[in-house]
PDB file of C-alpha atoms and ligand atoms in Angstrom:
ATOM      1  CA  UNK F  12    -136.136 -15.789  14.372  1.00 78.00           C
ATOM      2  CA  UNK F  13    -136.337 -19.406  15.548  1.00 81.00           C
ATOM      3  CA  UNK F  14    -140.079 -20.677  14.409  1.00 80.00           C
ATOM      4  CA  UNK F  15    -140.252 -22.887  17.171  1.00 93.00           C
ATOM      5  CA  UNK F  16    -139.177 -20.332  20.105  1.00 97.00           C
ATOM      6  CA  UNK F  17    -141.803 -18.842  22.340  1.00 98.00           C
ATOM      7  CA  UNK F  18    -139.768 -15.494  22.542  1.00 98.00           C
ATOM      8  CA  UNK F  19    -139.700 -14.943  19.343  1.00 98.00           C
ATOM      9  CA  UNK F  20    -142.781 -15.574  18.645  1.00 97.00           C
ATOM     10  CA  UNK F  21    -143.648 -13.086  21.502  1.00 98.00           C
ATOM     11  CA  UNK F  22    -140.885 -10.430  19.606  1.00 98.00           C
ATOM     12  CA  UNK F  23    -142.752 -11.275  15.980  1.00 96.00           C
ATOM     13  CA  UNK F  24    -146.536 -10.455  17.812  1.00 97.00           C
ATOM     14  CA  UNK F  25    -147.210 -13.753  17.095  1.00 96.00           C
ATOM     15  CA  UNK F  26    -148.196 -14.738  20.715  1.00 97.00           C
ATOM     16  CA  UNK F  27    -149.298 -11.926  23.326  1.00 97.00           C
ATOM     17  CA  UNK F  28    -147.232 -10.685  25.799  1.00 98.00           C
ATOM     18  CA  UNK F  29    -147.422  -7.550  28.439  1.00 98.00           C
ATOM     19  CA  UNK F  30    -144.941  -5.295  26.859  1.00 98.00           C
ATOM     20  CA  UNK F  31    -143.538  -2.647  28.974  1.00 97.00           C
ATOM     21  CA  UNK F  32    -140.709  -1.228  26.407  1.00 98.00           C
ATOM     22  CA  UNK F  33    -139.504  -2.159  23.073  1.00 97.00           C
ATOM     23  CA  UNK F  34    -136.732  -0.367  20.670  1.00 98.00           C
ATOM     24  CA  UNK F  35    -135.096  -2.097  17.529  1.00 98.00           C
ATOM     25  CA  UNK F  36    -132.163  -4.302  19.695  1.00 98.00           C
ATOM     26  CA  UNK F  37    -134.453  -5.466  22.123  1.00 98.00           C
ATOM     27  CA  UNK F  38    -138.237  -5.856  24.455  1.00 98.00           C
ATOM     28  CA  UNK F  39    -138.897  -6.054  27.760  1.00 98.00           C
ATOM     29  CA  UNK F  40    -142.550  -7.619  28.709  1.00 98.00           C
ATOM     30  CA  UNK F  41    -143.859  -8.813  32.158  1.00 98.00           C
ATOM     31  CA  UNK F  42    -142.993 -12.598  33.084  1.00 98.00           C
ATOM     32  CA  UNK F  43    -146.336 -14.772  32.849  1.00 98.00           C
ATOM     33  CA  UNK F  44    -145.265 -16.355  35.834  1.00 98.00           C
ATOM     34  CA  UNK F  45    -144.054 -13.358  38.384  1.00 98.00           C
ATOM     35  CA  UNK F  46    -141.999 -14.868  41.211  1.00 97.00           C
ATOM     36  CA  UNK F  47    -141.920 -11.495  42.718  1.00 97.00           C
ATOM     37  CA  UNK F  48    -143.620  -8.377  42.384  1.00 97.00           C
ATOM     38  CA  UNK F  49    -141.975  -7.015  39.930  1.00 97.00           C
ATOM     39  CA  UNK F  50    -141.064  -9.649  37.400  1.00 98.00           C
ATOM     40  CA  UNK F  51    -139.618  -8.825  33.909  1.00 98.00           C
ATOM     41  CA  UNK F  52    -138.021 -10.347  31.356  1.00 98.00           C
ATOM     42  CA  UNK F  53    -135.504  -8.137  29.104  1.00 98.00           C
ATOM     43  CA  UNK F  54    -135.288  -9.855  25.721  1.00 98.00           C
ATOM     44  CA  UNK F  55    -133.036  -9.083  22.733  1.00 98.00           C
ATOM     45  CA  UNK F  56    -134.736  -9.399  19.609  1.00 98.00           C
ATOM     46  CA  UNK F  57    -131.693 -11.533  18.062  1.00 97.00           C
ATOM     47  CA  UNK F  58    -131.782 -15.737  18.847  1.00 97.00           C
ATOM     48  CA  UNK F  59    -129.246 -16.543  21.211  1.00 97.00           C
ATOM     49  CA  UNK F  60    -129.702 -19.597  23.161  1.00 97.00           C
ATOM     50  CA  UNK F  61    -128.155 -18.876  26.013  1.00 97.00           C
ATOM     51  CA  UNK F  62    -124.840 -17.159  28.073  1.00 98.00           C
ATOM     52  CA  UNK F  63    -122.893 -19.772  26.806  1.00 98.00           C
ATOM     53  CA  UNK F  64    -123.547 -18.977  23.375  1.00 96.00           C
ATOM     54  CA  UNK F  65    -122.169 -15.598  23.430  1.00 96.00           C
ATOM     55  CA  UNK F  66    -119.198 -13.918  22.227  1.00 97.00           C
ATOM     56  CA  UNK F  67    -117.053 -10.142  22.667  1.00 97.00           C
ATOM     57  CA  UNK F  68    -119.263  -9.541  19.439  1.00 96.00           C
ATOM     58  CA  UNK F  69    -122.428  -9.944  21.780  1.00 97.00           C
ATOM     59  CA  UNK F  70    -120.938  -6.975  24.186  1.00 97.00           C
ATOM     60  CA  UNK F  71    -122.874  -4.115  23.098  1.00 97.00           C
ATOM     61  CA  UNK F  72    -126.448  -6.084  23.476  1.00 98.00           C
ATOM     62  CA  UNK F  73    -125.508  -7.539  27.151  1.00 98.00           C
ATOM     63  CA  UNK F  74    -124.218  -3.896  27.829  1.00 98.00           C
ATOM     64  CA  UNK F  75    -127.939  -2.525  26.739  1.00 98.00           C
ATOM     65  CA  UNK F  76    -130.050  -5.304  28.034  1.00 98.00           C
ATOM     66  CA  UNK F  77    -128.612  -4.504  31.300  1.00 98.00           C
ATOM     67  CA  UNK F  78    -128.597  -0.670  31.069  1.00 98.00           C
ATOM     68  CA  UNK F  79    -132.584  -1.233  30.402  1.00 98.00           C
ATOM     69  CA  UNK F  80    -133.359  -3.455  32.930  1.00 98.00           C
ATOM     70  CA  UNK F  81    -131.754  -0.079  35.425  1.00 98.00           C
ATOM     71  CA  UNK F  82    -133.498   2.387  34.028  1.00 98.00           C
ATOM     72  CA  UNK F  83    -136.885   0.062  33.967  1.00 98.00           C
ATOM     73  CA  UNK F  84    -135.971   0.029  37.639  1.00 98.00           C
ATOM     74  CA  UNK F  85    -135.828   3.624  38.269  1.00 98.00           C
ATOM     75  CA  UNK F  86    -139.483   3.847  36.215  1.00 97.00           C
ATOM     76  CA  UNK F  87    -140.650   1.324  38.798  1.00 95.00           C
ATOM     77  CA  UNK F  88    -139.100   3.430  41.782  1.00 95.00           C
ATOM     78  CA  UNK F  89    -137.626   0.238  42.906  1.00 96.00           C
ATOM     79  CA  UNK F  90    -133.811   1.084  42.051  1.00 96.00           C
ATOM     80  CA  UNK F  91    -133.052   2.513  45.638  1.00 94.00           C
ATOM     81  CA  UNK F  92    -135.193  -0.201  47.670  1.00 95.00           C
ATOM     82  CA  UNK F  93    -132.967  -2.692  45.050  1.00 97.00           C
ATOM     83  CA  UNK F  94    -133.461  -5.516  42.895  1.00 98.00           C
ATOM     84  CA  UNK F  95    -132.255  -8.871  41.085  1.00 98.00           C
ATOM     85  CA  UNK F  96    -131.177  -9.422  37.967  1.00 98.00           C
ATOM     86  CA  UNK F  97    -130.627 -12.920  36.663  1.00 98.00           C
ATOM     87  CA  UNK F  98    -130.038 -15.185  33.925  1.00 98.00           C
ATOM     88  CA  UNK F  99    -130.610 -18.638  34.337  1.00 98.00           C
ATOM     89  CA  UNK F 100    -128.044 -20.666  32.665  1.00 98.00           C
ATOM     90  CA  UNK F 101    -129.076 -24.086  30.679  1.00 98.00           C
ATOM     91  CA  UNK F 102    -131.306 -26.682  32.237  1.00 98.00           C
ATOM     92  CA  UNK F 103    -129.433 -27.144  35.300  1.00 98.00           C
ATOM     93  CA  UNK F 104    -129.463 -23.435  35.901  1.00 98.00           C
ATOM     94  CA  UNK F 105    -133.269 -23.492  35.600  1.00 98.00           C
ATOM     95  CA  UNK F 106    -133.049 -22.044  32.144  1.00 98.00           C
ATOM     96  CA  UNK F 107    -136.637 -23.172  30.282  1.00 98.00           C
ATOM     97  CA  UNK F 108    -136.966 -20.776  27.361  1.00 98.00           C
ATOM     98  CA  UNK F 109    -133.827 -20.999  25.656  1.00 98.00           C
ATOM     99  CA  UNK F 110    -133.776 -17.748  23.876  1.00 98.00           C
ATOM    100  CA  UNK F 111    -131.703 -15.728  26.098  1.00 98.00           C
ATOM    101  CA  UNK F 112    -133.089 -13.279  28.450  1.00 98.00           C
ATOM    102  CA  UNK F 113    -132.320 -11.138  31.362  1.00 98.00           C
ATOM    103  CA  UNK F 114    -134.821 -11.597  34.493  1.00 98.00           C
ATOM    104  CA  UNK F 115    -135.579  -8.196  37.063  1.00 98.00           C
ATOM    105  CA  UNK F 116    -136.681  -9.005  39.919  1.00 98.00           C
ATOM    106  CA  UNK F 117    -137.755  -6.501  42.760  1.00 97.00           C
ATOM    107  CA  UNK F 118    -140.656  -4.778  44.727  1.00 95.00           C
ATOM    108  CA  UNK F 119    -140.773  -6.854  47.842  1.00 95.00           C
ATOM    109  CA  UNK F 120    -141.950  -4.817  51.055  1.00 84.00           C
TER     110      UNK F 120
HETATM  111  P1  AMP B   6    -136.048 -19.130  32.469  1.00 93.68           P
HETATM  112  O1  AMP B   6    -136.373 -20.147  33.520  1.00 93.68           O
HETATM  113  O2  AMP B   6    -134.875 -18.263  32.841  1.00 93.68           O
HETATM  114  O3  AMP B   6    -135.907 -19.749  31.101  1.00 93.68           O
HETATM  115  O4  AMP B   6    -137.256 -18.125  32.456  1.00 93.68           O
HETATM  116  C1  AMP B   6    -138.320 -18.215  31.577  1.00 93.68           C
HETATM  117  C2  AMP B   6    -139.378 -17.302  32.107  1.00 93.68           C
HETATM  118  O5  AMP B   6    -140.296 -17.058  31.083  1.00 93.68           O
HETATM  119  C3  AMP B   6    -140.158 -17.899  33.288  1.00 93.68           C
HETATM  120  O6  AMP B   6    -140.047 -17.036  34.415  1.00 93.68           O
HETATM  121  C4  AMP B   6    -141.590 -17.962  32.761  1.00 93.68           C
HETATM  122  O7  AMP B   6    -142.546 -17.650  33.737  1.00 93.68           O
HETATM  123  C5  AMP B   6    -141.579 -16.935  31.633  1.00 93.68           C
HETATM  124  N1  AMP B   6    -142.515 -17.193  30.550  1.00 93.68           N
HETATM  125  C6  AMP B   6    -142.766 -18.367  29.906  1.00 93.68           C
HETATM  126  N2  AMP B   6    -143.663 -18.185  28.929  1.00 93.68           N
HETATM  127  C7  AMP B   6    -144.006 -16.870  28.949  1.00 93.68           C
HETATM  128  C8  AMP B   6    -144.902 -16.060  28.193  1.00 93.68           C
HETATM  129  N3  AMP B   6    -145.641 -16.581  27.201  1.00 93.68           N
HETATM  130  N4  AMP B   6    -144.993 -14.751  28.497  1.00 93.68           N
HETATM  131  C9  AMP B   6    -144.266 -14.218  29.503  1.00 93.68           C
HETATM  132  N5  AMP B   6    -143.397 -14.916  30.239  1.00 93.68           N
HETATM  133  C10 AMP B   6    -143.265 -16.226  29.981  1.00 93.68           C
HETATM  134 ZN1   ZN B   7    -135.942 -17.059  20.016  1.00 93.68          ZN
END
């Protein structure tokens, strides 16, 4: 927990947030900000900044954030129409929040 990240906060129920699925590594809530119609964010509950503060130790979390974000893709029927998943990268990658996060991004017509 980083007291002055938004995420957290949002992980702690400290600030509100649309939550769509949580377990104990990690939540997945709808992005305040959709730029699509389907717009979530897959959060792990740990603090990491960003991608370039992981390690091999961080493997098993990536490996889960990613396997949610499919099967929250399959509960949205959008897995065969198809989808984005992204992670924005520092400031120059467009990164704002920096607690790291996994966006999915689907359900155009
Ligand atoms: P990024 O640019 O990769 O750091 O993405 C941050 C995302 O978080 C943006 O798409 C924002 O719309 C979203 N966001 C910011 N604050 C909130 C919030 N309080 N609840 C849900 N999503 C948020
Ligand atoms: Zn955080």
């Amino acid at each position: 927990m980083q007291s002055d990240c938004i995420f957290c906060k949002i992980i702690q129920k400290e600030l509100p947030a649309d939550f769509l699925f949580e377990n104990e590594n990690l939540v997945v809530f709808r992005d305040i900000n959709p730029k699509a119609p389907v717009h979530q964010l897959i959060v792990p509950r740990q603090h990491l900044r960003s991608i370039n503060d992981i390690t091999i130790s961080d493997g098993q979390i990536l490996t889960e954030m990613i396997f949610t974000a499919q099967k929250m893709a399959v509960k949205l029927k959008i897995d065969r129409s198809g989808y984005k998943l992204l992670f924005n990268v520092e400031k120059g990658g467009g990164q704002v929040i920096f607690h790291l996060h996994l966006h999915l991004l689907g359900g155009w017509k």
